[in-house]
Short mmCIF file of C-alpha atoms in Angstrom, two decimals:
data_model
loop_
_atom_site.label_atom_id
_atom_site.label_comp_id
_atom_site.label_asym_id
_atom_site.label_seq_id
_atom_site.Cartn_x
_atom_site.Cartn_y
_atom_site.Cartn_z
CA MET A 25 108.98 -40.70 -27.15
CA GLY A 26 107.22 -37.72 -25.58
CA GLY A 27 109.24 -38.06 -22.39
CA VAL A 28 112.50 -38.22 -24.32
CA THR A 29 111.56 -35.15 -26.35
CA SER A 30 110.54 -33.24 -23.22
CA SER A 31 113.84 -34.13 -21.57
CA MET A 32 115.75 -32.87 -24.57
CA ALA A 33 113.70 -29.64 -24.56
CA ALA A 34 114.41 -29.23 -20.85
CA LYS A 35 118.16 -29.33 -21.50
CA PHE A 36 117.78 -26.35 -23.83
CA ALA A 37 115.25 -24.49 -21.65
CA PHE A 38 116.75 -24.69 -18.14
CA PHE A 39 120.14 -23.39 -17.02
CA PRO A 40 120.15 -23.34 -13.21
CA PRO A 41 123.15 -21.53 -11.72
CA ASN A 42 125.81 -24.04 -10.75
CA PRO A 43 126.75 -23.77 -7.97
CA PRO A 44 123.66 -22.03 -6.49
CA SER A 45 124.21 -18.42 -5.51
CA TYR A 46 123.03 -19.00 -1.92
CA LYS A 47 122.86 -21.49 0.89
CA LEU A 48 119.88 -22.20 3.08
CA VAL A 49 120.85 -21.80 6.75
CA LYS A 50 118.65 -22.32 9.79
CA ASP A 51 119.35 -20.37 12.95
CA GLU A 52 119.41 -22.90 15.80
CA ALA A 53 118.48 -20.32 18.42
CA THR A 54 115.41 -18.90 16.67
CA GLY A 55 114.61 -21.68 14.20
CA ILE A 56 114.40 -19.09 11.42
CA SER A 57 115.74 -19.98 7.95
CA VAL A 58 117.84 -17.40 6.13
CA LEU A 59 119.55 -17.17 2.77
CA ASP A 60 123.30 -17.07 3.23
CA PRO A 61 125.07 -14.66 2.59
CA PHE A 62 122.15 -12.25 3.04
CA PRO A 63 121.37 -10.87 6.51
CA HIS A 64 118.05 -11.67 8.11
CA ARG A 65 115.29 -9.12 7.53
CA GLU A 66 112.25 -8.85 9.77
CA ASN A 67 109.90 -8.45 6.79
CA VAL A 68 111.27 -11.44 4.85
CA ASP A 69 110.32 -15.08 5.37
CA VAL A 70 112.37 -17.93 3.89
CA LEU A 71 110.26 -21.02 3.24
CA ARG A 72 110.41 -24.60 2.10
CA ILE A 73 107.24 -25.56 0.22
CA PRO A 74 106.29 -29.11 -0.83
CA THR A 75 104.84 -29.64 -4.33
CA ARG A 76 102.34 -32.18 -5.64
CA ARG A 77 105.15 -33.87 -7.61
CA GLY A 78 107.12 -34.72 -4.48
CA ASN A 79 109.71 -31.96 -4.64
CA GLU A 80 110.42 -29.21 -2.11
CA ILE A 81 111.02 -25.71 -3.38
CA VAL A 82 112.64 -22.75 -1.62
CA ALA A 83 110.78 -19.44 -1.61
CA VAL A 84 111.07 -15.98 -0.08
CA TYR A 85 108.14 -13.81 0.98
CA VAL A 86 108.70 -10.05 1.32
CA ARG A 87 106.11 -8.05 3.26
CA ASN A 88 105.18 -4.44 2.61
CA PRO A 89 102.85 -2.86 5.23
CA MET A 90 101.42 -0.53 2.56
CA ALA A 91 100.57 -3.34 0.13
CA THR A 92 97.13 -4.22 -1.17
CA SER A 93 98.44 -6.61 -3.84
CA THR A 94 100.76 -9.61 -3.75
CA LEU A 95 103.20 -10.33 -6.59
CA LEU A 96 104.11 -13.97 -7.35
CA TYR A 97 107.37 -13.77 -9.29
CA SER A 98 108.59 -16.59 -11.58
CA HIS A 99 112.19 -15.82 -12.57
CA GLY A 100 114.14 -16.53 -15.74
CA ASN A 101 115.92 -19.73 -16.73
CA ALA A 102 119.48 -18.80 -15.69
CA ALA A 103 118.81 -17.33 -12.24
CA ASP A 104 117.88 -18.35 -8.73
CA ILE A 105 116.34 -16.44 -5.84
CA GLY A 106 119.78 -15.65 -4.43
CA GLN A 107 120.53 -13.59 -7.53
CA MET A 108 117.02 -12.10 -7.50
CA TYR A 109 116.88 -11.38 -3.75
CA GLU A 110 117.87 -7.69 -3.82
CA LEU A 111 115.58 -7.04 -6.80
CA PHE A 112 112.69 -8.61 -4.88
CA ILE A 113 113.32 -6.21 -1.99
CA GLU A 114 113.45 -3.20 -4.33
CA LEU A 115 110.31 -4.19 -6.23
CA SER A 116 108.38 -4.69 -2.99
CA ILE A 117 109.35 -1.18 -1.85
CA HIS A 118 108.82 0.73 -5.11
CA LEU A 119 105.68 -1.08 -6.24
CA ARG A 120 104.19 -1.26 -2.71
CA VAL A 121 103.40 -4.95 -2.97
CA ASN A 122 103.98 -8.09 -0.99
CA LEU A 123 106.20 -10.32 -3.09
CA MET A 124 106.88 -14.04 -3.23
CA GLY A 125 109.70 -15.39 -5.35
CA TYR A 126 110.55 -19.07 -5.59
CA ASP A 127 113.08 -21.41 -7.16
CA TYR A 128 111.94 -24.06 -9.58
CA SER A 129 112.62 -27.71 -8.84
CA GLY A 130 116.34 -28.27 -9.41
CA TYR A 131 117.18 -24.56 -8.99
CA GLY A 132 119.02 -23.10 -6.01
CA GLN A 133 118.34 -25.24 -2.96
CA SER A 134 115.07 -26.69 -4.30
CA SER A 135 115.01 -30.45 -4.69
CA GLY A 136 114.23 -32.41 -7.86
CA LYS A 137 115.06 -31.70 -11.49
CA PRO A 138 113.83 -28.86 -13.67
CA SER A 139 111.10 -29.73 -16.17
CA GLU A 140 108.03 -28.12 -17.69
CA HIS A 141 105.56 -30.04 -15.55
CA ASN A 142 107.63 -29.59 -12.41
CA THR A 143 107.48 -25.81 -12.88
CA TYR A 144 103.69 -26.04 -13.16
CA ALA A 145 103.61 -27.89 -9.83
CA ASP A 146 106.10 -25.39 -8.36
CA ILE A 147 104.04 -22.29 -9.11
CA GLU A 148 100.88 -24.03 -7.89
CA ALA A 149 102.58 -24.80 -4.58
CA ALA A 150 103.76 -21.18 -4.21
CA TYR A 151 100.29 -19.88 -5.02
CA LYS A 152 98.69 -22.27 -2.54
CA CYS A 153 101.14 -21.08 0.12
CA LEU A 154 100.09 -17.47 -0.48
CA GLU A 155 96.45 -18.38 0.04
CA GLU A 156 96.84 -20.70 3.01
CA SER A 157 99.78 -19.19 4.92
CA TYR A 158 99.38 -15.48 4.13
CA GLY A 159 95.66 -15.14 3.47
CA ALA A 160 96.12 -13.75 -0.03
CA LYS A 161 93.03 -13.83 -2.23
CA GLN A 162 92.99 -14.56 -5.93
CA GLU A 163 91.57 -11.09 -6.64
CA ASN A 164 94.63 -9.47 -5.02
CA ILE A 165 97.36 -11.60 -6.61
CA ILE A 166 99.46 -10.49 -9.59
CA LEU A 167 101.41 -13.17 -11.44
CA TYR A 168 104.77 -12.04 -12.83
CA GLY A 169 106.70 -14.23 -15.26
CA GLN A 170 110.11 -13.46 -16.74
CA SER A 171 111.39 -15.31 -19.82
CA VAL A 172 110.90 -19.03 -19.19
CA GLY A 173 108.94 -18.01 -16.10
CA SER A 174 106.20 -16.81 -18.46
CA GLY A 175 105.45 -20.51 -19.08
CA PRO A 176 104.21 -21.46 -15.60
CA THR A 177 102.76 -17.96 -15.19
CA VAL A 178 100.53 -18.14 -18.28
CA ASP A 179 99.58 -21.73 -17.51
CA LEU A 180 98.38 -20.84 -14.00
CA ALA A 181 96.77 -17.57 -15.10
CA SER A 182 94.71 -19.40 -17.72
CA ARG A 183 93.14 -21.43 -14.89
CA LEU A 184 92.53 -18.55 -12.44
CA PRO A 185 89.85 -16.22 -13.88
CA ARG A 186 89.78 -13.74 -10.97
CA LEU A 187 93.46 -12.79 -10.76
CA ARG A 188 94.13 -9.11 -10.30
CA ALA A 189 96.65 -8.98 -13.17
CA VAL A 190 99.50 -10.65 -15.06
CA VAL A 191 102.91 -9.22 -16.02
CA LEU A 192 104.96 -10.95 -18.72
CA HIS A 193 108.59 -9.83 -18.85
CA SER A 194 110.41 -10.85 -22.07
CA PRO A 195 107.91 -13.70 -22.53
CA ILE A 196 108.16 -16.57 -25.01
CA LEU A 197 105.54 -17.83 -27.46
CA SER A 198 106.77 -21.38 -26.80
CA GLY A 199 110.00 -23.19 -26.14
CA LEU A 200 110.47 -24.35 -29.72
CA ARG A 201 109.71 -20.92 -31.17
CA VAL A 202 112.66 -19.47 -29.28
CA MET A 203 114.97 -21.63 -31.38
CA TYR A 204 113.03 -21.96 -34.65
CA PRO A 205 110.45 -19.65 -36.33
CA VAL A 206 107.82 -22.38 -36.66
CA LYS A 207 104.32 -21.45 -37.80
CA ARG A 208 102.36 -24.04 -35.82
CA THR A 209 102.48 -25.77 -32.45
CA TYR A 210 103.99 -29.26 -32.31
CA TRP A 211 103.05 -31.87 -29.74
CA PHE A 212 106.57 -32.02 -28.34
CA ASP A 213 106.81 -28.26 -27.80
CA ILE A 214 106.95 -26.90 -24.24
CA TYR A 215 105.42 -23.81 -22.62
CA LYS A 216 102.81 -23.26 -25.34
CA ASN A 217 101.98 -19.70 -24.24
CA ILE A 218 100.75 -18.87 -27.74
CA ASP A 219 97.88 -21.34 -27.26
CA LYS A 220 97.08 -20.40 -23.63
CA ILE A 221 97.32 -16.60 -23.47
CA SER A 222 93.84 -16.11 -24.97
CA MET A 223 92.37 -17.97 -21.98
CA VAL A 224 93.79 -15.45 -19.50
CA LYS A 225 90.94 -13.21 -18.35
CA SER A 226 93.03 -10.77 -16.28
CA PRO A 227 94.65 -7.53 -17.48
CA VAL A 228 98.03 -8.36 -19.02
CA LEU A 229 101.10 -6.12 -19.20
CA ILE A 230 103.85 -7.21 -21.59
CA ILE A 231 107.39 -5.83 -21.33
CA HIS A 232 110.01 -6.43 -24.00
CA GLY A 233 113.07 -4.92 -25.66
CA LEU A 234 112.62 -3.08 -28.96
CA ILE A 235 115.79 -3.78 -30.94
CA CYS A 236 115.87 -6.76 -33.30
CA THR A 237 118.11 -7.96 -36.11
CA PHE A 238 118.03 -9.89 -39.35
CA PHE A 239 120.03 -13.06 -39.81
CA GLY A 240 122.54 -11.04 -41.81
CA GLY A 241 123.29 -8.86 -38.81
CA GLU A 242 121.55 -5.70 -40.00
CA GLU A 243 120.04 -3.98 -36.98
CA VAL A 244 116.45 -2.72 -37.19
CA LYS A 245 113.92 -1.48 -34.69
CA CYS A 246 111.12 -3.86 -33.71
CA ASN A 247 107.82 -2.23 -34.68
CA PRO A 248 105.26 -3.11 -32.00
CA THR A 249 102.37 -2.60 -34.43
CA THR A 250 103.59 -4.57 -37.45
CA GLY A 251 106.19 -6.81 -35.83
CA PRO A 252 109.77 -7.49 -36.93
CA ARG A 253 111.04 -9.71 -39.72
CA ALA A 254 113.83 -10.80 -37.44
CA SER A 255 114.67 -14.11 -35.84
CA MET A 256 116.38 -12.90 -32.67
CA GLY A 257 117.11 -9.65 -30.88
CA THR A 258 120.37 -7.73 -30.98
CA ASN A 259 120.00 -6.40 -27.46
CA ASP A 260 117.60 -9.15 -26.33
CA ASP A 261 119.80 -11.94 -27.63
CA VAL A 262 117.59 -14.67 -26.13
CA VAL A 263 113.95 -14.00 -27.04
CA ASN A 264 112.86 -12.10 -30.13
CA CYS A 265 110.63 -9.13 -29.36
CA SER A 266 108.07 -10.51 -31.82
CA HIS A 267 107.19 -13.04 -29.07
CA GLY A 268 105.96 -10.23 -26.84
CA LYS A 269 104.15 -8.50 -29.69
CA GLN A 270 102.23 -11.61 -30.76
CA LEU A 271 101.28 -12.48 -27.20
CA TRP A 272 100.02 -8.94 -26.66
CA GLU A 273 97.81 -9.21 -29.75
CA LEU A 274 96.28 -12.44 -28.42
CA CYS A 275 95.44 -11.09 -24.95
CA GLN A 276 91.79 -10.75 -23.97
CA GLU A 277 92.33 -7.75 -21.71
CA LYS A 278 95.27 -5.79 -23.09
CA TYR A 279 97.14 -3.09 -21.21
CA GLU A 280 99.50 -0.61 -22.84
CA PRO A 281 102.71 -2.64 -23.41
CA LEU A 282 106.18 -1.41 -22.56
CA TRP A 283 108.68 -1.69 -25.39
CA VAL A 284 112.05 -0.77 -23.89
CA LYS A 285 114.28 0.72 -26.55
CA GLY A 286 117.70 -0.93 -26.43
CA GLY A 287 116.69 -3.21 -23.56
CA ASN A 288 118.47 -6.51 -23.06
CA HIS A 289 116.82 -9.75 -22.04
CA CYS A 290 118.02 -9.51 -18.45
CA ASP A 291 118.35 -5.77 -17.78
CA LEU A 292 114.95 -4.23 -18.53
CA GLU A 293 114.38 -3.50 -14.84
CA LEU A 294 117.39 -1.15 -14.91
CA TYR A 295 115.60 1.31 -17.21
CA PRO A 296 113.68 4.14 -15.49
CA GLU A 297 110.59 3.60 -17.64
CA TYR A 298 110.36 0.00 -16.40
CA ILE A 299 109.53 0.81 -12.77
CA ARG A 300 107.31 3.75 -13.79
CA HIS A 301 105.24 1.67 -16.18
CA VAL A 302 104.86 -1.33 -13.89
CA LYS A 303 103.92 0.94 -10.99
CA LYS A 304 101.31 2.69 -13.13
CA PHE A 305 99.91 -0.67 -14.23
CA ILE A 306 99.57 -1.96 -10.68
CA SER A 307 97.98 1.30 -9.54
CA THR A 308 95.48 1.07 -12.40
CA VAL A 309 94.39 -2.51 -11.71
CA GLU A 310 94.12 -1.79 -7.98
CA LYS A 311 91.82 1.17 -8.58
CA THR A 312 89.71 -0.41 -11.31
CA PRO A 313 87.77 -3.54 -10.31
CA SER A 314 87.53 -5.89 -13.23
CA ARG A 315 84.18 -6.91 -14.71
CA ARG A 316 85.21 -10.55 -14.55
CA ASN A 317 84.72 -10.52 -10.76
CA GLY A 318 80.99 -10.28 -11.31
CA SER A 319 80.97 -13.75 -12.92
CA ARG A 320 82.74 -15.58 -10.13
CA ARG A 321 81.49 -19.00 -9.13
CA SER A 322 82.06 -19.51 -5.44
CA THR A 323 80.09 -20.28 -2.32
CA ASP A 324 80.52 -16.78 -0.96
CA GLY A 325 78.81 -15.48 -4.08
CA ILE A 326 75.54 -16.91 -2.76
CA GLU A 327 76.00 -15.05 0.50
CA GLN A 328 76.78 -11.84 -1.38
CA LEU A 329 73.62 -12.25 -3.44
CA ARG A 330 71.58 -12.70 -0.27
CA GLN A 331 73.20 -9.67 1.32
CA SER A 332 72.55 -7.57 -1.77
CA ALA A 333 68.88 -8.52 -1.57
CA ASP A 334 68.86 -7.61 2.12
CA HIS A 335 70.34 -4.24 1.24
CA TYR A 336 66.85 -2.88 0.76
CA GLU A 337 66.02 -3.27 4.45
CA PRO A 338 65.47 -0.09 6.50
CA PRO A 339 67.93 0.32 9.39
CA ARG A 340 65.43 -0.82 11.99
CA GLY A 341 64.91 -4.12 10.23
CA SER A 342 67.83 -5.81 11.98
CA MET A 343 66.10 -5.62 15.38
CA ASP A 344 62.84 -6.93 13.99
CA GLN A 345 64.67 -9.79 12.29
CA ARG A 346 65.96 -10.99 15.64
CA ASP A 347 62.40 -11.01 16.96
CA LYS A 348 61.29 -13.29 14.12
CA PRO A 349 63.96 -15.93 13.44
CA ARG A 350 61.45 -18.21 11.72
CA ARG A 351 60.99 -15.73 8.88
CA SER A 352 64.76 -15.29 8.34
CA THR A 353 65.15 -19.07 8.22
CA ASP A 354 62.40 -19.33 5.65
CA THR A 355 64.24 -16.79 3.55
CA ARG A 356 67.30 -19.03 3.27
CA GLU A 357 65.17 -22.09 2.56
CA LYS A 358 63.27 -20.31 -0.20
CA PRO A 359 65.80 -18.20 -2.11
CA ARG A 360 63.38 -17.60 -4.97
CA LYS A 361 61.25 -15.44 -2.73
CA SER A 362 64.28 -13.42 -1.64
CA THR A 363 65.22 -12.73 -5.27
CA ASP A 364 61.70 -11.43 -5.84
CA THR A 365 62.24 -8.92 -3.05
CA ARG A 366 63.29 -6.14 -5.40
CA GLU A 367 60.24 -6.50 -7.64
CA LYS A 368 57.72 -7.22 -4.88
CA PRO A 369 59.05 -5.75 -1.66
CA ARG A 370 55.72 -6.23 0.15
CA LYS A 371 56.04 -10.00 -0.16
CA SER A 372 59.61 -10.21 1.10
CA THR A 373 60.11 -12.02 4.37
CA ASP A 374 63.40 -10.18 4.85
CA ARG A 375 61.75 -6.79 5.28
CA PRO A 376 60.77 -5.48 8.73
CA PRO A 377 57.27 -6.47 9.94
CA ARG A 378 55.35 -3.77 8.16
CA LEU A 379 51.65 -4.53 7.68
CA LYS A 380 50.78 -6.22 4.43
CA PHE A 381 47.88 -4.93 2.35
CA HIS A 382 45.19 -7.14 3.82
CA GLU A 383 46.52 -6.57 7.34
CA TYR A 384 46.62 -2.86 6.76
CA THR A 385 42.97 -2.96 5.67
CA LYS A 386 42.04 -5.04 8.67
CA PHE A 387 43.73 -2.90 11.30
CA ASN A 388 43.58 0.58 9.79
CA SER A 389 41.10 0.85 6.96
CA ILE A 390 38.18 -0.42 9.05
CA ASP A 391 38.68 2.37 11.55
CA LYS A 392 39.07 4.91 8.82
CA LEU A 393 35.96 3.69 7.04
CA GLU A 394 33.98 3.82 10.28
CA LYS A 395 35.14 7.34 10.90
CA LEU A 396 34.35 8.27 7.34
CA LYS A 397 30.91 6.72 7.65
CA VAL A 398 30.23 8.67 10.86
CA SER A 399 31.40 11.89 9.30
CA LEU A 400 29.19 11.29 6.26
CA ASP A 401 26.22 10.60 8.50
CA ARG A 402 26.88 13.81 10.36
CA MET A 403 27.16 15.75 7.17
CA GLU A 404 23.94 14.19 5.92
CA ARG A 405 22.12 15.09 9.13
CA MET A 406 23.48 18.60 9.00
CA GLU A 407 22.38 18.91 5.41
CA ARG A 408 18.92 17.68 6.30
CA SER A 409 18.72 20.13 9.20
CA ARG A 410 19.86 22.95 6.98
CA ARG A 411 17.29 22.07 4.38
CA SER A 412 14.49 21.81 6.98
CA VAL A 413 15.47 25.18 8.42
CA GLU A 414 15.47 26.70 4.97
CA TYR A 415 12.10 25.09 4.30
CA HIS A 416 10.63 26.53 7.48
CA ASP A 417 12.12 29.91 6.65
CA LYS A 418 10.59 29.83 3.23
CA SER A 419 7.26 28.72 4.67
CA SER A 420 7.22 31.50 7.25
CA ARG A 421 8.17 34.05 4.61
CA SER A 422 5.39 32.87 2.34
CA ASN A 423 2.87 33.04 5.20
CA ASP A 424 4.00 36.55 6.04
CA GLN A 425 3.64 37.56 2.44
CA GLN A 426 0.13 36.11 2.28
CA LEU A 427 -0.80 37.86 5.51
CA GLU A 428 0.62 41.12 4.15
CA LYS A 429 -1.41 40.75 0.99
CA GLY A 430 -4.57 39.99 3.06
CA ARG A 431 -3.92 43.02 5.23
CA LYS A 432 -3.49 45.26 2.18
CA SER A 433 -6.68 43.92 0.60
CA VAL A 434 -8.64 44.64 3.80
CA ASP A 435 -7.23 48.15 3.91
CA TRP A 436 -8.26 48.64 0.29
CA LEU A 437 -11.83 47.54 1.03
CA ASP A 438 -11.95 49.88 4.03
CA ARG A 439 -10.97 52.86 1.87
CA ILE A 440 -13.60 52.01 -0.68
CA ARG A 441 -16.34 51.82 1.94
CA ALA A 442 -15.19 55.14 3.46
CA ASP A 443 -15.56 56.80 0.08
#
């Protein structure tokens, strides 16, 4: 029953261009694949990527030598990469990003049939290609999902906590909610973004049109703070702007959304504020490292922790470390001691071979104490000499005084006798 329901939902959700807007041609001389009718560009790679569900998807990778971020673009439900090709080139130039766009299974020249789970496998394969073939890191990747492409984008983003950012362009709450204003999620619904968006830990930018309408046809403006009472948009005649508003409210790390006044479902990128706002968003996330990176769980995190502990070493420590490899090995075998380095730097085996306290006493304090003892002995001897000299001086003065008194008494007696 679930498979039948999913198949029925897929018929309403996916509209691949028929025939595809491009052909995949391989140059026999160079072996390079190109999208016909587009000319070959030196900074564009055309790829075939296998997925875990047995399909092979077609993707394009656009390089920008000034890029520090890579954009993984999941397009809407009625397009293929042939129709998106020129936009990919323009976005790469104006946003200064590397960009990979891909066709879902059953779209363009990709094999297989379109389905919800196939798109999940498709975006995983494209992401894996970025990591393995182009050396992109999770922290530098921005996921971009347009319309139905928000489904695989949110699903993958909810499982990648260290992504640089996520952009949702005219996103959907879920497949069923596009057709009916249901209040809860049903088991047979597809692309349940409303239930997954709160698990996305990256900064999220949401872009959507502002004009909505009632069922009766009366046109009203979609209020991004209170939401519309509408069921579908006048300009965005596919996805109600309330989808974007509710998703934005559920985001963990919100960024200022872009509500494009009068924007249609498929023409928001034509408005000047679109490129300005997206460019500002990317510049912001590139300049501001996210706090979530501090909670990463990876093997290189252990090495970074060790290096941060070693940061307290003086510059000369690196030479001394080479002289004592046994100590550096012990540091890796006993990480608890290395973590105590900051609190007890004297006990760290990672520090240069400075004398410990008992060694310092042994090699330096003994000498100093001996010298101090000698100096004290000298001072004591000097003090004794000074005192003995003073004693002798006092004794000689007292003797002189006694002699003077005796002399005076004799003189006194002589005067008396003379009288």
